[in-house]
């Protein structure tokens, strides 16, 4: 799932898709944590997943707000358009 | 139990793949929700019902809904799909797929050599709660502060000053969109289409 | 009184320091007072010491004043010590007195120039260095003064530094004297290594004890010292800098390049005459150099049209006379000629300065004319000096000194009839070019009208020097006797075939012949001179002699052009390549890495993913 998310991140140019693939990656990481917690019979895995969830929520809200701003500024959702820090 | 695990897992992966390849954003979002539900089932089979519930409620229920809201607000429409089609050439997949393939092999290898074949066991929600209020108390507090920061940030970033009158979208939005000439960039505005 | 010896170089040195540090804040009057006054005081002290020296000569004929130890390293302890004997006293007298007169003259001459205090600072520094050179009791201190006068010569030639040609002339002088200085330094090294001391008197003693006559060390050391003298005194083959040194102000030409600096070489050889006596080959070389330079410069002087360049070549020629005298062993005659030459050559240069100033900076003698009535003081003094130079019999000093040299060239033990003939030809040439100059400048129709006339500060030195140019001739015997305590008298052994009177008579005759022909070509029938030059053979000779017998051209082709070529070729050498290569490599990396900064998120994400993949792979295969 992680690598799927990674692939999608690298391929898609639409900003929404980028954020969605980020979610997929986060989810995959959380899954790995829960599996590990279950395997070692500890609650820490689930706790980690909880934190990841909280982080993902915060990140999504801020990220989507940024998407709105970018859309207002550049009238486009193309990730490649946002390359002003070109060197 | 095992069967449910495998089916749910396969469904989650399939759903993710389908999500990746969609042209329409909303379709992709829906596939993502399905994938998340599949992951929730996986969690349940692993003996973590609390986490499964959380996944459904928060991830699929709140975060994805947020996505849907924003996508709807952006008002992208049919021309967007055409542009996505333009961007997704077959050749573009090669590099990342290669990279991901290497990554998968590495991780699988790592897991293989480290595997000792112990069985999975359920972990009670009660146990999770005790750990949360015990050693991980600070983490909880920090997470709440993070969420607060997220709220403030999202509010501030999403704030729109009303300098010009909002473009009123009325019944003939479809005609407007058609007049914009299928340009994702200008969809929703009143400017004429630019050549891509 | 004699213990005030140290004041003689110290006074000009102090005033040089004051002028160079504070000169820009002093008024012109104050600058002139300090600059001229210091040399004047120095002259006064010298005269007082001289009076004391004459009346009560110190024991052994010399007085040494040790001031302090300069260096003290492992047995090498040269000191700053002043040594006064007859030779150095005579020279110091001339340098300070003539120097004082020239400083007085330049107080008015340089009045309108910017850099007034700089001029006097340099001039005083020069006088201080020259006095140091003359009074040094060891060769290292002498070398210090030697280098000092070389430096001041460069500074003063290029005094009007805004014109790049002046800077070039200064550099040419410095580089050529440097060549000589290097030879001299090698000579000093040799002398020190072999004889273990730098003190001149000790050196001479040890040399005469340890080295037999004609030993290789003596010959080599003498040749090296000769090299230094040739450079400083502008003799063959290093004479090419002196004519170009006329780019400096006229008082500079008068002081440095006529009276004092260029005679430093003569002084050096006279001081180390013991060494030269031990090396007959070197001494013969001195005579040959002197004789050939004398002739060469005489021919060149005949073709020059720039007034100061005629005088410059004349200086080279007269110093050739002094070298000839040294070479045949007529030490006292050489010093006598030095004294008279200092007077009349300085006078000639100062007079030339007056003339050039008066005709609005025109140097070409063919454009001048008829200044006899316009500048009477300048005319009479110039005439007296010119006659002294050419050797007007019995009246002028030059006659006595030059004829003594020519006679000694015949009659001395190391004399040779060939030298005598060269001396006579030289005398003829001297007469020719001197009167050419005088007739062209002062006689005939008025060329350029006179715009400025000199004031008292400029005419008084002229008159005083003119008097000296006449009077010093009568001091021949007292002077020679006085110098006898230091320099050995010349044994006149080859007296067959000619007497002294006879030699003088022939010289006087040549003077008259030269006067006649100059009159003919440059006063009566001026067209004849042009016709002589228009003739193809005449033209070729004229151009060849004008270009200093092609020495400049030779040096340019042999030394200057190859050096320039080599430095151009070496501009991008292997050492440079290393540094430019390094820079190129870094730039390559820079350009390469800049391309990775695309600003696109997906690219950066790819990079991160690839990096992590690599990292995991590294961990796996550890």
CSV table of C-alpha atoms in Angstrom, one decimal, chain C residues 10-318:
chain,number,residue,atom,x,y,z
C,10,UNK,CA,73.0,63.3,8.8
C,11,UNK,CA,71.8,66.8,8.0
C,12,UNK,CA,70.5,66.1,4.5
C,13,UNK,CA,69.1,62.9,5.7
C,14,UNK,CA,67.2,64.6,8.5
C,15,UNK,CA,65.9,67.2,6.2
C,16,UNK,CA,64.9,64.6,3.6
C,17,UNK,CA,62.8,62.8,6.3
C,18,UNK,CA,61.2,66.1,7.4
C,19,UNK,CA,60.4,67.1,3.9
C,20,UNK,CA,59.0,63.7,2.9
C,21,UNK,CA,56.8,63.5,6.0
C,22,UNK,CA,55.7,67.1,6.4
C,23,UNK,CA,56.6,68.6,3.1
C,24,UNK,CA,53.0,69.1,1.9
C,25,UNK,CA,52.3,71.2,4.9
C,26,UNK,CA,55.2,73.5,4.6
C,27,UNK,CA,55.1,76.6,2.4
C,28,UNK,CA,57.4,76.8,-0.6
C,29,UNK,CA,59.7,79.2,1.2
C,30,UNK,CA,60.0,76.9,4.2
C,31,UNK,CA,60.6,73.9,2.0
C,32,UNK,CA,63.3,75.7,0.1
C,33,UNK,CA,64.8,76.9,3.3
C,34,UNK,CA,64.9,73.4,4.8
C,35,UNK,CA,66.0,71.7,1.6
C,36,UNK,CA,68.7,74.1,0.5
C,37,UNK,CA,69.7,75.0,4.0
C,38,UNK,CA,70.5,71.4,5.0
C,39,UNK,CA,72.9,70.9,2.2
C,40,UNK,CA,74.3,74.4,2.8
C,41,UNK,CA,75.0,73.5,6.4
C,42,UNK,CA,76.5,70.3,5.3
C,43,UNK,CA,78.8,72.2,3.0
C,44,UNK,CA,79.7,74.5,5.8
C,45,UNK,CA,80.6,71.7,8.1
C,46,UNK,CA,82.7,70.1,5.4
C,47,UNK,CA,84.6,73.3,4.8
C,48,UNK,CA,85.3,73.7,8.5
C,49,UNK,CA,86.5,70.1,8.7
C,50,UNK,CA,88.5,70.6,5.6
C,51,UNK,CA,90.2,73.6,7.0
C,52,UNK,CA,91.0,71.6,10.1
C,53,UNK,CA,92.2,68.7,8.0
C,54,UNK,CA,94.6,70.9,6.0
C,55,UNK,CA,96.0,72.7,8.9
C,56,UNK,CA,96.4,69.7,11.1
C,57,UNK,CA,96.1,66.4,9.3
C,58,UNK,CA,95.2,63.5,11.6
C,59,UNK,CA,97.6,60.7,12.1
C,60,UNK,CA,98.0,58.3,9.3
C,61,UNK,CA,96.3,60.7,7.0
C,62,UNK,CA,92.8,59.4,7.9
C,63,UNK,CA,90.1,59.7,10.5
C,64,UNK,CA,87.6,57.1,11.4
C,65,UNK,CA,84.4,57.7,13.3
C,66,UNK,CA,82.5,54.6,14.3
C,67,UNK,CA,78.9,55.4,14.9
C,68,UNK,CA,77.3,52.0,15.7
C,69,UNK,CA,77.5,48.4,14.8
C,70,UNK,CA,75.0,47.7,12.1
C,71,UNK,CA,74.8,43.9,12.0
C,72,UNK,CA,76.3,41.4,14.4
C,73,UNK,CA,76.0,37.9,13.2
C,74,UNK,CA,78.4,35.1,13.8
C,75,UNK,CA,81.6,37.0,13.2
C,76,UNK,CA,80.2,39.3,10.5
C,77,UNK,CA,80.0,42.7,12.1
C,78,UNK,CA,79.9,45.5,9.7
C,79,UNK,CA,79.6,48.9,11.4
C,80,UNK,CA,78.2,52.2,10.4
C,81,UNK,CA,81.5,54.0,10.4
C,82,UNK,CA,82.7,57.1,8.6
C,83,UNK,CA,86.2,57.3,7.2
C,84,UNK,CA,87.7,60.6,6.2
C,85,UNK,CA,90.9,60.8,4.2
C,86,UNK,CA,92.1,63.0,1.4
C,87,UNK,CA,90.2,61.2,-1.3
C,88,UNK,CA,86.9,61.3,0.5
C,89,UNK,CA,87.4,64.8,1.7
C,90,UNK,CA,88.0,66.1,-1.8
C,91,UNK,CA,84.9,64.3,-3.1
C,92,UNK,CA,82.7,65.3,-0.1
C,93,UNK,CA,83.8,69.0,-0.6
C,94,UNK,CA,82.8,68.9,-4.2
C,95,UNK,CA,79.5,67.0,-3.6
C,96,UNK,CA,78.3,69.3,-0.8
C,97,UNK,CA,79.4,72.6,-2.3
C,98,UNK,CA,78.3,71.9,-5.9
C,99,UNK,CA,75.2,70.3,-4.4
C,100,UNK,CA,74.5,73.4,-2.4
C,101,UNK,CA,74.7,75.6,-5.5
C,102,UNK,CA,72.5,73.3,-7.4
C,103,UNK,CA,69.9,73.2,-4.6
C,104,UNK,CA,69.9,77.0,-4.5
C,105,UNK,CA,69.4,77.1,-8.3
C,106,UNK,CA,66.6,74.6,-8.1
C,107,UNK,CA,64.8,76.5,-5.4
C,108,UNK,CA,63.9,79.0,-8.1
C,109,UNK,CA,63.9,76.6,-11.0
C,110,UNK,CA,61.3,74.3,-9.6
C,111,UNK,CA,59.2,77.1,-8.1
C,112,UNK,CA,56.2,76.5,-10.4
C,113,UNK,CA,56.2,72.7,-10.3
C,114,UNK,CA,53.9,70.7,-8.1
C,115,UNK,CA,55.7,68.4,-5.8
C,116,UNK,CA,58.2,71.0,-4.7
C,117,UNK,CA,58.7,69.4,-1.3
C,118,UNK,CA,58.9,66.0,-2.9
C,119,UNK,CA,61.7,67.2,-5.1
C,120,UNK,CA,63.7,68.6,-2.3
C,121,UNK,CA,63.1,65.5,-0.2
C,122,UNK,CA,64.4,63.3,-3.0
C,123,UNK,CA,67.3,65.6,-3.7
C,124,UNK,CA,68.3,65.7,0.0
C,125,UNK,CA,68.0,62.0,0.3
C,126,UNK,CA,70.2,61.7,-2.7
C,127,UNK,CA,72.9,63.9,-1.2
C,128,UNK,CA,72.7,62.0,2.0
C,129,UNK,CA,73.1,58.7,0.2
C,130,UNK,CA,76.0,60.0,-1.8
C,131,UNK,CA,77.7,61.3,1.2
C,132,UNK,CA,77.2,58.0,2.9
C,133,UNK,CA,78.7,56.3,-0.1
C,134,UNK,CA,81.7,58.6,0.0
C,135,UNK,CA,82.3,58.5,3.7
C,136,UNK,CA,81.7,54.8,4.2
C,137,UNK,CA,84.5,52.9,5.8
C,138,UNK,CA,83.2,49.5,4.7
C,139,UNK,CA,81.9,48.1,1.5
C,140,UNK,CA,78.6,47.2,2.8
C,141,UNK,CA,77.8,50.7,3.9
C,142,UNK,CA,79.2,51.9,0.6
C,143,UNK,CA,76.7,49.6,-1.1
C,144,UNK,CA,74.0,51.1,1.0
C,145,UNK,CA,74.8,54.5,-0.3
C,146,UNK,CA,75.2,53.1,-3.8
C,147,UNK,CA,71.7,51.7,-3.8
C,148,UNK,CA,70.4,54.9,-2.2
C,149,UNK,CA,71.7,57.0,-5.0
C,150,UNK,CA,70.3,54.5,-7.5
C,151,UNK,CA,66.9,54.8,-5.9
C,152,UNK,CA,67.0,58.6,-5.8
C,153,UNK,CA,68.1,58.6,-9.4
C,154,UNK,CA,65.0,56.6,-10.4
C,155,UNK,CA,62.7,58.8,-8.3
C,156,UNK,CA,64.2,62.0,-9.6
C,157,UNK,CA,64.3,61.0,-13.3
C,158,UNK,CA,60.7,60.0,-13.1
C,159,UNK,CA,59.9,63.1,-11.1
C,160,UNK,CA,57.2,64.3,-13.5
C,161,UNK,CA,55.6,61.0,-13.2
C,162,UNK,CA,52.4,61.9,-15.0
C,163,UNK,CA,54.1,61.5,-18.3
C,164,UNK,CA,54.7,57.7,-18.7
C,165,UNK,CA,57.9,58.3,-20.8
C,166,UNK,CA,59.6,59.7,-17.7
C,167,UNK,CA,58.7,56.7,-15.7
C,168,UNK,CA,60.1,54.5,-18.5
C,169,UNK,CA,63.3,56.5,-18.5
C,170,UNK,CA,63.6,56.1,-14.7
C,171,UNK,CA,63.0,52.4,-14.9
C,172,UNK,CA,65.5,52.0,-17.6
C,173,UNK,CA,68.1,53.8,-15.5
C,174,UNK,CA,67.3,51.7,-12.5
C,175,UNK,CA,67.3,48.4,-14.3
C,176,UNK,CA,70.6,49.0,-16.0
C,177,UNK,CA,72.3,50.2,-12.9
C,178,UNK,CA,70.8,47.2,-11.2
C,179,UNK,CA,72.7,45.0,-13.6
C,180,UNK,CA,75.9,46.7,-12.5
C,181,UNK,CA,74.9,46.6,-8.9
C,182,UNK,CA,74.4,42.8,-9.1
C,183,UNK,CA,77.9,42.4,-10.5
C,184,UNK,CA,79.2,44.6,-7.7
C,185,UNK,CA,77.3,42.6,-5.1
C,186,UNK,CA,78.9,39.4,-6.4
C,187,UNK,CA,82.3,41.2,-6.1
C,188,UNK,CA,81.5,42.1,-2.5
C,189,UNK,CA,80.5,38.5,-1.7
C,190,UNK,CA,83.8,37.2,-3.2
C,191,UNK,CA,85.9,39.7,-1.3
C,192,UNK,CA,84.1,38.9,1.9
C,193,UNK,CA,84.3,35.2,1.5
C,194,UNK,CA,88.0,35.2,0.6
C,195,UNK,CA,89.3,38.0,2.8
C,196,UNK,CA,86.9,37.9,5.7
C,197,UNK,CA,86.2,41.6,6.1
C,198,UNK,CA,84.2,44.4,4.6
C,199,UNK,CA,86.3,47.2,6.0
C,200,UNK,CA,87.9,48.9,3.0
C,201,UNK,CA,91.3,49.6,4.5
C,202,UNK,CA,91.6,46.1,6.0
C,203,UNK,CA,90.4,44.6,2.8
C,204,UNK,CA,93.1,46.4,0.8
C,205,UNK,CA,95.8,45.3,3.3
C,206,UNK,CA,94.7,41.7,3.3
C,207,UNK,CA,94.3,41.6,-0.5
C,208,UNK,CA,97.8,42.9,-1.0
C,209,UNK,CA,99.2,40.4,1.5
C,210,UNK,CA,97.3,37.3,0.4
C,211,UNK,CA,96.8,37.7,-3.3
C,212,UNK,CA,99.8,37.9,-5.6
C,213,UNK,CA,99.6,40.3,-8.5
C,214,UNK,CA,97.5,38.8,-11.2
C,215,UNK,CA,95.8,36.2,-9.0
C,216,UNK,CA,92.5,35.0,-10.3
C,217,UNK,CA,90.5,36.1,-7.2
C,218,UNK,CA,91.8,39.6,-7.5
C,219,UNK,CA,91.1,39.7,-11.2
C,220,UNK,CA,87.6,38.4,-10.8
C,221,UNK,CA,86.8,40.6,-7.9
C,222,UNK,CA,88.1,43.6,-9.7
C,223,UNK,CA,86.1,42.8,-12.8
C,224,UNK,CA,83.0,42.5,-10.8
C,225,UNK,CA,83.6,45.8,-9.1
C,226,UNK,CA,84.2,47.3,-12.5
C,227,UNK,CA,80.8,45.9,-13.6
C,228,UNK,CA,79.2,47.9,-10.8
C,229,UNK,CA,81.2,51.0,-11.6
C,230,UNK,CA,80.3,50.7,-15.3
C,231,UNK,CA,76.6,50.5,-14.4
C,232,UNK,CA,76.6,53.5,-12.1
C,233,UNK,CA,78.8,55.6,-14.2
C,234,UNK,CA,77.1,54.8,-17.5
C,235,UNK,CA,80.1,53.4,-19.4
C,236,UNK,CA,80.1,50.9,-22.1
C,237,UNK,CA,78.1,48.7,-22.3
C,238,UNK,CA,75.6,50.1,-19.8
C,239,UNK,CA,75.7,53.7,-21.0
C,240,UNK,CA,72.3,53.7,-22.6
C,241,UNK,CA,70.4,54.9,-19.6
C,242,UNK,CA,72.1,58.3,-19.2
C,243,UNK,CA,70.8,60.1,-22.3
C,244,UNK,CA,67.3,59.0,-21.5
C,245,UNK,CA,67.8,60.1,-17.9
C,246,UNK,CA,67.6,63.7,-19.3
C,247,UNK,CA,63.8,63.3,-18.9
C,248,UNK,CA,64.2,64.5,-15.3
C,249,UNK,CA,64.4,68.1,-14.3
C,250,UNK,CA,67.6,69.9,-15.2
C,251,UNK,CA,68.9,70.3,-11.6
C,252,UNK,CA,68.7,66.6,-11.3
C,253,UNK,CA,70.7,66.1,-14.5
C,254,UNK,CA,73.2,68.6,-13.1
C,255,UNK,CA,73.6,67.0,-9.7
C,256,UNK,CA,73.2,63.4,-10.4
C,257,UNK,CA,74.1,62.8,-13.9
C,258,UNK,CA,77.0,65.2,-14.2
C,259,UNK,CA,78.7,66.0,-11.0
C,260,UNK,CA,78.1,63.3,-8.5
C,261,UNK,CA,76.3,60.1,-9.0
C,262,UNK,CA,77.9,59.1,-12.1
C,263,UNK,CA,81.3,59.6,-10.6
C,264,UNK,CA,80.5,57.1,-7.9
C,265,UNK,CA,82.0,54.4,-10.1
C,266,UNK,CA,85.2,56.4,-10.4
C,267,UNK,CA,85.3,56.8,-6.6
C,268,UNK,CA,84.8,53.0,-6.1
C,269,UNK,CA,87.7,52.2,-8.3
C,270,UNK,CA,89.9,54.9,-6.8
C,271,UNK,CA,89.0,53.6,-3.3
C,272,UNK,CA,89.9,50.0,-4.2
C,273,UNK,CA,92.8,50.9,-6.3
C,274,UNK,CA,95.0,48.5,-4.4
C,275,UNK,CA,92.8,45.7,-5.7
C,276,UNK,CA,93.0,47.0,-9.2
C,277,UNK,CA,96.7,47.2,-9.0
C,278,UNK,CA,96.7,43.6,-8.1
C,279,UNK,CA,94.7,42.8,-11.2
C,280,UNK,CA,96.4,44.3,-14.2
C,281,UNK,CA,94.0,42.6,-16.6
C,282,UNK,CA,91.1,44.3,-14.9
C,283,UNK,CA,92.9,47.6,-14.8
C,284,UNK,CA,93.6,47.4,-18.5
C,285,UNK,CA,89.9,46.6,-19.0
C,286,UNK,CA,89.1,49.8,-17.1
C,287,UNK,CA,91.2,51.8,-19.5
C,288,UNK,CA,89.8,50.1,-22.6
C,289,UNK,CA,86.2,50.7,-21.3
C,290,UNK,CA,87.1,54.3,-20.6
C,291,UNK,CA,88.7,55.0,-23.9
C,292,UNK,CA,86.0,53.3,-26.0
C,293,UNK,CA,83.2,55.0,-24.2
C,294,UNK,CA,84.9,58.3,-24.6
C,295,UNK,CA,85.0,57.9,-28.3
C,296,UNK,CA,81.6,56.4,-28.7
C,297,UNK,CA,79.9,59.1,-26.7
C,298,UNK,CA,81.9,61.8,-28.4
C,299,UNK,CA,80.6,60.7,-31.8
C,300,UNK,CA,77.1,60.4,-30.6
C,301,UNK,CA,77.2,63.8,-29.0
C,302,UNK,CA,78.1,65.3,-32.4
C,303,UNK,CA,74.8,64.2,-33.9
C,304,UNK,CA,72.3,65.1,-31.1
C,305,UNK,CA,69.9,68.0,-31.4
C,306,UNK,CA,68.5,68.0,-27.9
C,307,UNK,CA,70.6,70.3,-25.8
C,308,UNK,CA,70.5,68.1,-22.7
C,309,UNK,CA,71.3,65.0,-24.6
C,310,UNK,CA,74.5,66.5,-26.0
C,311,UNK,CA,75.5,67.3,-22.5
C,312,UNK,CA,74.5,63.8,-21.4
C,313,UNK,CA,76.8,62.2,-24.0
C,314,UNK,CA,79.4,64.6,-23.1
C,315,UNK,CA,79.2,63.5,-19.5
C,316,UNK,CA,79.6,59.9,-20.6
C,317,UNK,CA,82.6,60.8,-22.6
C,318,UNK,CA,84.3,62.8,-19.8
